[in-house]
CSV table of N, CA and C in Angstrom, one decimal:
chain,number,residue,atom,x,y,z
A,1,MET,N,-1.4,-2.6,10.5
A,1,MET,CA,-2.0,-1.8,9.4
A,1,MET,C,-3.6,-2.1,9.5
A,2,ILE,N,-4.3,-0.9,9.4
A,2,ILE,CA,-5.9,-0.8,9.7
A,2,ILE,C,-6.5,-1.8,8.7
A,3,ILE,N,-6.0,-1.8,7.5
A,3,ILE,CA,-6.7,-2.3,6.3
A,3,ILE,C,-6.9,-3.9,6.5
A,4,SER,N,-6.1,-4.2,7.4
A,4,SER,CA,-6.1,-6.0,7.5
A,4,SER,C,-7.4,-6.2,8.3
A,5,HIS,N,-7.6,-5.3,9.4
A,5,HIS,CA,-9.1,-5.3,10.2
A,5,HIS,C,-10.2,-5.3,9.2
A,6,VAL,N,-10.1,-4.1,8.4
A,6,VAL,CA,-11.3,-3.9,7.6
A,6,VAL,C,-11.5,-5.1,6.8
A,7,GLU,N,-10.5,-5.6,6.1
A,7,GLU,CA,-10.6,-6.9,5.2
A,7,GLU,C,-11.2,-8.0,5.9
A,8,ARG,N,-10.9,-8.1,7.3
A,8,ARG,CA,-11.6,-9.3,7.9
A,8,ARG,C,-12.9,-9.1,8.4
A,9,MET,N,-13.6,-8.1,8.5
A,9,MET,CA,-14.8,-7.8,8.8
A,9,MET,C,-16.0,-8.4,8.0
A,10,ASN,N,-17.2,-8.4,8.7
A,10,ASN,CA,-18.2,-9.0,7.9
A,10,ASN,C,-18.7,-8.0,6.6
A,11,ASN,N,-19.2,-8.4,5.6
A,11,ASN,CA,-19.6,-7.6,4.4
A,11,ASN,C,-20.4,-6.9,4.8
A,12,GLU,N,-21.4,-6.6,5.8
A,12,GLU,CA,-22.3,-5.8,6.0
A,12,GLU,C,-21.9,-4.4,6.9
A,13,CYS,N,-20.7,-4.7,7.4
A,13,CYS,CA,-20.0,-3.6,8.2
A,13,CYS,C,-20.0,-2.3,7.4
A,14,LEU,N,-20.0,-1.1,7.9
A,14,LEU,CA,-19.9,0.1,7.2
A,14,LEU,C,-18.5,0.4,6.5
A,15,PRO,N,-17.4,0.2,7.5
A,15,PRO,CA,-16.2,0.3,7.0
A,15,PRO,C,-15.9,-0.6,5.8
A,16,LYS,N,-16.1,-1.6,5.7
A,16,LYS,CA,-15.9,-2.6,4.7
A,16,LYS,C,-16.6,-2.2,3.5
A,17,ALA,N,-17.8,-1.7,3.5
A,17,ALA,CA,-18.6,-1.1,2.4
A,17,ALA,C,-18.0,0.0,1.9
A,18,ILE,N,-17.4,1.0,2.7
A,18,ILE,CA,-16.8,2.1,2.2
A,18,ILE,C,-15.5,1.6,1.4
A,19,PHE,N,-14.9,0.8,1.8
A,19,PHE,CA,-13.7,0.3,1.5
A,19,PHE,C,-13.7,-0.2,0.0
A,20,TYR,N,-14.9,-0.9,-0.3
A,20,TYR,CA,-15.1,-1.5,-1.7
A,20,TYR,C,-15.9,-0.5,-2.6
A,21,SER,N,-16.0,0.7,-2.1
A,21,SER,CA,-17.0,1.4,-2.9
A,21,SER,C,-16.3,2.7,-3.4
A,22,LYS,N,-16.9,3.4,-4.4
A,22,LYS,CA,-16.2,4.7,-5.1
A,22,LYS,C,-16.9,5.8,-4.9
A,23,LEU,N,-16.2,7.0,-4.8
A,23,LEU,CA,-16.8,8.3,-4.4
A,23,LEU,C,-17.8,8.9,-5.4
A,24,ALA,N,-19.1,9.2,-4.9
A,24,ALA,CA,-19.9,9.7,-5.9
A,24,ALA,C,-19.7,11.0,-6.2
A,25,ILE,N,-19.0,11.9,-5.5
A,25,ILE,CA,-18.8,13.2,-5.7
A,25,ILE,C,-17.4,13.6,-5.2
A,26,GLY,N,-16.8,14.5,-5.7
A,26,GLY,CA,-15.4,14.8,-5.6
A,26,GLY,C,-14.5,15.3,-6.7
A,27,LYS,N,-13.3,15.7,-6.7
A,27,LYS,CA,-12.7,16.1,-7.7
A,27,LYS,C,-11.5,15.0,-7.8
A,28,TYR,N,-11.1,14.9,-9.1
A,28,TYR,CA,-10.0,14.0,-9.5
A,28,TYR,C,-9.3,14.5,-10.7
A,29,HIS,N,-8.2,14.1,-11.2
A,29,HIS,CA,-7.4,14.5,-12.3
A,29,HIS,C,-8.3,13.9,-13.5
A,30,HIS,N,-8.7,15.0,-14.4
A,30,HIS,CA,-9.6,14.4,-15.5
A,30,HIS,C,-9.0,13.6,-16.6
A,31,ARG,N,-7.6,13.6,-16.6
A,31,ARG,CA,-6.8,12.7,-17.5
A,31,ARG,C,-6.6,11.4,-17.0
A,32,LYS,N,-6.8,11.3,-15.9
A,32,LYS,CA,-6.4,9.9,-15.0
A,32,LYS,C,-7.8,9.1,-14.8
A,33,ALA,N,-7.7,7.9,-14.9
A,33,ALA,CA,-8.8,7.2,-14.5
A,33,ALA,C,-9.2,7.2,-12.8
A,34,GLN,N,-10.3,7.2,-12.4
A,34,GLN,CA,-10.8,7.4,-11.1
A,34,GLN,C,-10.7,6.1,-10.4
A,35,MET,N,-9.8,6.2,-9.3
A,35,MET,CA,-9.4,5.3,-8.6
A,35,MET,C,-10.0,5.1,-7.1
A,36,ARG,N,-10.1,4.1,-6.6
A,36,ARG,CA,-10.8,3.9,-5.3
A,36,ARG,C,-9.6,3.7,-4.3
A,37,PHE,N,-10.0,3.9,-3.1
A,37,PHE,CA,-8.8,3.8,-2.1
A,37,PHE,C,-8.2,2.3,-2.2
A,38,ARG,N,-8.9,1.5,-2.4
A,38,ARG,CA,-8.5,-0.1,-2.5
A,38,ARG,C,-7.4,-0.1,-3.7
A,39,ASP,N,-7.8,0.7,-4.6
A,39,ASP,CA,-6.7,0.6,-5.9
A,39,ASP,C,-5.5,1.4,-5.6
A,40,ILE,N,-5.4,2.3,-4.7
A,40,ILE,CA,-4.4,3.0,-4.2
A,40,ILE,C,-3.5,2.1,-3.4
A,41,LEU,N,-4.1,1.4,-2.5
A,41,LEU,CA,-3.5,0.4,-1.8
A,41,LEU,C,-2.6,-0.4,-2.4
A,42,LYS,N,-3.4,-1.1,-3.5
A,42,LYS,CA,-2.7,-2.1,-4.4
A,42,LYS,C,-1.4,-1.5,-5.1
A,43,GLN,N,-1.6,-0.3,-5.2
A,43,GLN,CA,-0.4,0.4,-6.1
A,43,GLN,C,0.7,0.5,-5.1
A,44,ASN,N,0.4,0.8,-3.8
A,44,ASN,CA,1.4,1.2,-2.9
A,44,ASN,C,2.1,-0.3,-2.6
A,45,PHE,N,1.2,-1.3,-2.5
A,45,PHE,CA,1.8,-2.5,-2.1
A,45,PHE,C,3.1,-2.9,-2.9
A,46,THR,N,3.1,-2.5,-4.1
A,46,THR,CA,4.2,-2.7,-5.1
A,46,THR,C,5.6,-2.1,-4.6
A,47,PHE,N,5.5,-1.1,-3.7
A,47,PHE,CA,6.6,-0.3,-3.1
A,47,PHE,C,7.1,-1.0,-2.1
A,48,TYR,N,6.2,-2.0,-1.5
A,48,TYR,CA,6.6,-2.5,-0.3
A,48,TYR,C,6.9,-4.2,-0.8
A,49,SER,N,6.9,-4.5,-1.9
A,49,SER,CA,7.2,-5.8,-2.7
A,49,SER,C,6.2,-6.8,-2.2
A,50,ILE,N,5.1,-6.3,-2.0
A,50,ILE,CA,3.9,-7.3,-1.7
A,50,ILE,C,3.0,-7.4,-2.8
A,51,GLN,N,2.6,-8.8,-3.1
A,51,GLN,CA,1.9,-9.0,-4.5
A,51,GLN,C,0.3,-8.6,-4.1
A,52,PRO,N,0.0,-7.6,-4.8
A,52,PRO,CA,-1.5,-7.3,-4.7
A,52,PRO,C,-2.6,-8.3,-4.6
A,53,LYS,N,-2.3,-9.2,-5.6
A,53,LYS,CA,-3.4,-10.3,-5.9
A,53,LYS,C,-3.2,-11.2,-4.7
A,54,ALA,N,-2.2,-11.4,-3.9
A,54,ALA,CA,-2.2,-12.2,-2.8
A,54,ALA,C,-2.5,-11.6,-1.5
A,55,PHE,N,-2.9,-10.5,-1.5
A,55,PHE,CA,-3.5,-9.5,-0.5
A,55,PHE,C,-4.7,-10.2,0.3
A,56,GLU,N,-5.6,-10.4,-0.3
A,56,GLU,CA,-6.8,-10.9,0.2
A,56,GLU,C,-6.7,-12.2,0.7
A,57,THR,N,-6.0,-12.9,0.4
A,57,THR,CA,-5.7,-14.5,0.8
A,57,THR,C,-4.8,-14.4,2.0
A,58,THR,N,-3.8,-13.6,1.8
A,58,THR,CA,-2.7,-13.4,2.8
A,58,THR,C,-3.2,-13.0,4.3
A,59,ILE,N,-4.1,-12.0,4.1
A,59,ILE,CA,-4.5,-10.9,5.1
A,59,ILE,C,-5.4,-11.8,6.1
A,60,GLU,N,-6.0,-13.0,5.5
A,60,GLU,CA,-6.8,-13.9,6.6
A,60,GLU,C,-6.0,-14.5,7.6
A,61,ASP,N,-4.6,-14.8,7.5
A,61,ASP,CA,-4.0,-15.4,8.4
A,61,ASP,C,-3.1,-14.1,9.0
A,62,ARG,N,-3.4,-13.9,10.2
A,62,ARG,CA,-2.7,-12.6,10.9
A,62,ARG,C,-1.3,-12.6,10.9
A,63,GLU,N,-0.8,-13.9,11.4
A,63,GLU,CA,0.8,-14.0,11.6
A,63,GLU,C,1.5,-13.8,10.1
A,64,GLN,N,0.9,-14.5,9.4
A,64,GLN,CA,1.5,-14.5,8.0
A,64,GLN,C,1.5,-13.0,7.5
A,65,TRP,N,0.5,-12.2,7.6
A,65,TRP,CA,0.3,-11.0,7.0
A,65,TRP,C,1.3,-10.1,7.7
A,66,ARG,N,1.2,-10.2,9.1
A,66,ARG,CA,2.2,-9.5,10.1
A,66,ARG,C,3.6,-9.6,9.5
A,67,ASN,N,4.1,-10.8,9.3
A,67,ASN,CA,5.7,-11.0,8.7
A,67,ASN,C,5.8,-10.6,7.4
A,68,ILE,N,4.7,-10.6,6.4
A,68,ILE,CA,4.8,-10.3,5.0
A,68,ILE,C,5.0,-8.5,5.1
A,69,TYR,N,4.2,-7.9,6.1
A,69,TYR,CA,4.1,-6.6,6.1
A,69,TYR,C,5.3,-6.0,6.6
A,70,CYS,N,5.8,-6.6,7.7
A,70,CYS,CA,7.0,-6.0,8.3
A,70,CYS,C,8.2,-6.2,7.4
A,71,LEU,N,8.1,-7.2,6.5
A,71,LEU,CA,9.4,-7.4,5.7
A,71,LEU,C,9.3,-6.4,4.5
A,72,GLY,N,8.1,-6.3,4.2
A,72,GLY,CA,7.6,-5.2,2.9
A,72,GLY,C,8.2,-3.8,3.5
A,73,CYS,N,8.0,-3.4,4.7
A,73,CYS,CA,8.3,-2.1,5.5
A,73,CYS,C,9.9,-2.2,5.4
A,74,LYS,N,10.5,-3.1,5.7
A,74,LYS,CA,12.0,-3.1,5.9
A,74,LYS,C,12.5,-3.0,4.4
A,75,PHE,N,12.0,-3.7,3.5
A,75,PHE,CA,12.5,-3.6,2.1
A,75,PHE,C,12.2,-2.1,1.5
A,76,PHE,N,11.0,-1.6,1.8
A,76,PHE,CA,11.0,-0.2,1.3
A,76,PHE,C,11.9,0.8,2.0
A,77,GLU,N,12.2,0.6,3.5
A,77,GLU,CA,13.0,1.4,4.0
A,77,GLU,C,14.5,1.3,3.6
A,78,ASP,N,14.9,0.0,3.4
A,78,ASP,CA,16.2,0.0,2.9
A,78,ASP,C,16.4,0.4,1.5
A,79,ASN,N,15.4,0.3,0.6
A,79,ASN,CA,15.4,1.0,-0.8
A,79,ASN,C,15.8,2.6,-0.6
A,80,ARG,N,14.9,3.2,0.3
A,80,ARG,CA,14.8,4.5,0.5
A,80,ARG,C,16.2,5.0,0.9
A,81,LYS,N,16.7,4.2,2.0
A,81,LYS,CA,17.9,4.7,2.4
A,81,LYS,C,18.9,4.6,1.2
A,82,ASP,N,19.0,3.6,0.6
A,82,ASP,CA,19.9,3.3,-0.5
A,82,ASP,C,19.9,4.4,-1.5
A,83,LYS,N,18.6,4.8,-1.9
A,83,LYS,CA,18.4,6.0,-2.9
A,83,LYS,C,18.9,7.3,-2.2
A,84,GLU,N,18.6,7.5,-1.0
A,84,GLU,CA,19.1,8.6,-0.3
A,84,GLU,C,20.7,8.8,-0.2
A,85,HIS,N,21.2,7.6,0.0
A,85,HIS,CA,22.6,7.6,0.1
A,85,HIS,C,23.4,8.0,-1.5
A,86,GLN,N,22.7,7.2,-2.4
A,86,GLN,CA,23.1,7.4,-3.8
A,86,GLN,C,22.9,9.1,-4.1
A,87,ARG,N,21.9,9.7,-3.7
A,87,ARG,CA,21.9,11.2,-3.9
A,87,ARG,C,22.9,12.0,-3.1
A,88,TRP,N,23.1,11.5,-1.9
A,88,TRP,CA,24.1,12.2,-1.2
A,88,TRP,C,25.6,12.0,-1.9
A,89,GLN,N,25.9,10.9,-2.4
A,89,GLN,CA,26.9,10.7,-3.1
A,89,GLN,C,27.2,11.6,-4.2
A,90,ILE,N,26.2,11.7,-5.0
A,90,ILE,CA,26.1,12.8,-6.2
A,90,ILE,C,26.3,14.1,-5.8
A,91,ARG,N,25.6,14.5,-4.7
A,91,ARG,CA,25.9,15.9,-4.3
A,91,ARG,C,27.4,16.2,-3.6
A,92,LYS,N,27.8,15.1,-3.1
A,92,LYS,CA,29.1,15.0,-2.5
A,92,LYS,C,30.3,15.2,-3.5
A,93,ARG,N,30.2,14.3,-4.6
A,93,ARG,CA,31.0,14.6,-5.8
A,93,ARG,C,30.8,15.9,-6.3
A,94,ARG,N,29.8,16.6,-6.5
A,94,ARG,CA,29.9,18.0,-7.1
A,94,ARG,C,30.6,19.0,-6.2
A,95,LEU,N,30.6,19.0,-4.9
A,95,LEU,CA,31.7,19.8,-4.2
A,95,LEU,C,32.7,19.4,-4.4
């Protein structure tokens, strides 16, 4: 995941500065709070069962991060397959 490389960069690097910044211009849903790319990532980590607060400390150790990320991907994929199978069962019962 590219975000692990960006997080380990020096603070002066442009990709890291962009990662921590907010957009000055652009459209967003007016009834929702404006979110940064980083906020979206943390929200998506919940799908992978990765603790967003532990992200910055865990990412420093590449091996540990790789293991957590791979387990999270497997967790997400298993849940997706289970939900798809449940939907399939419901469709099958209707016929």
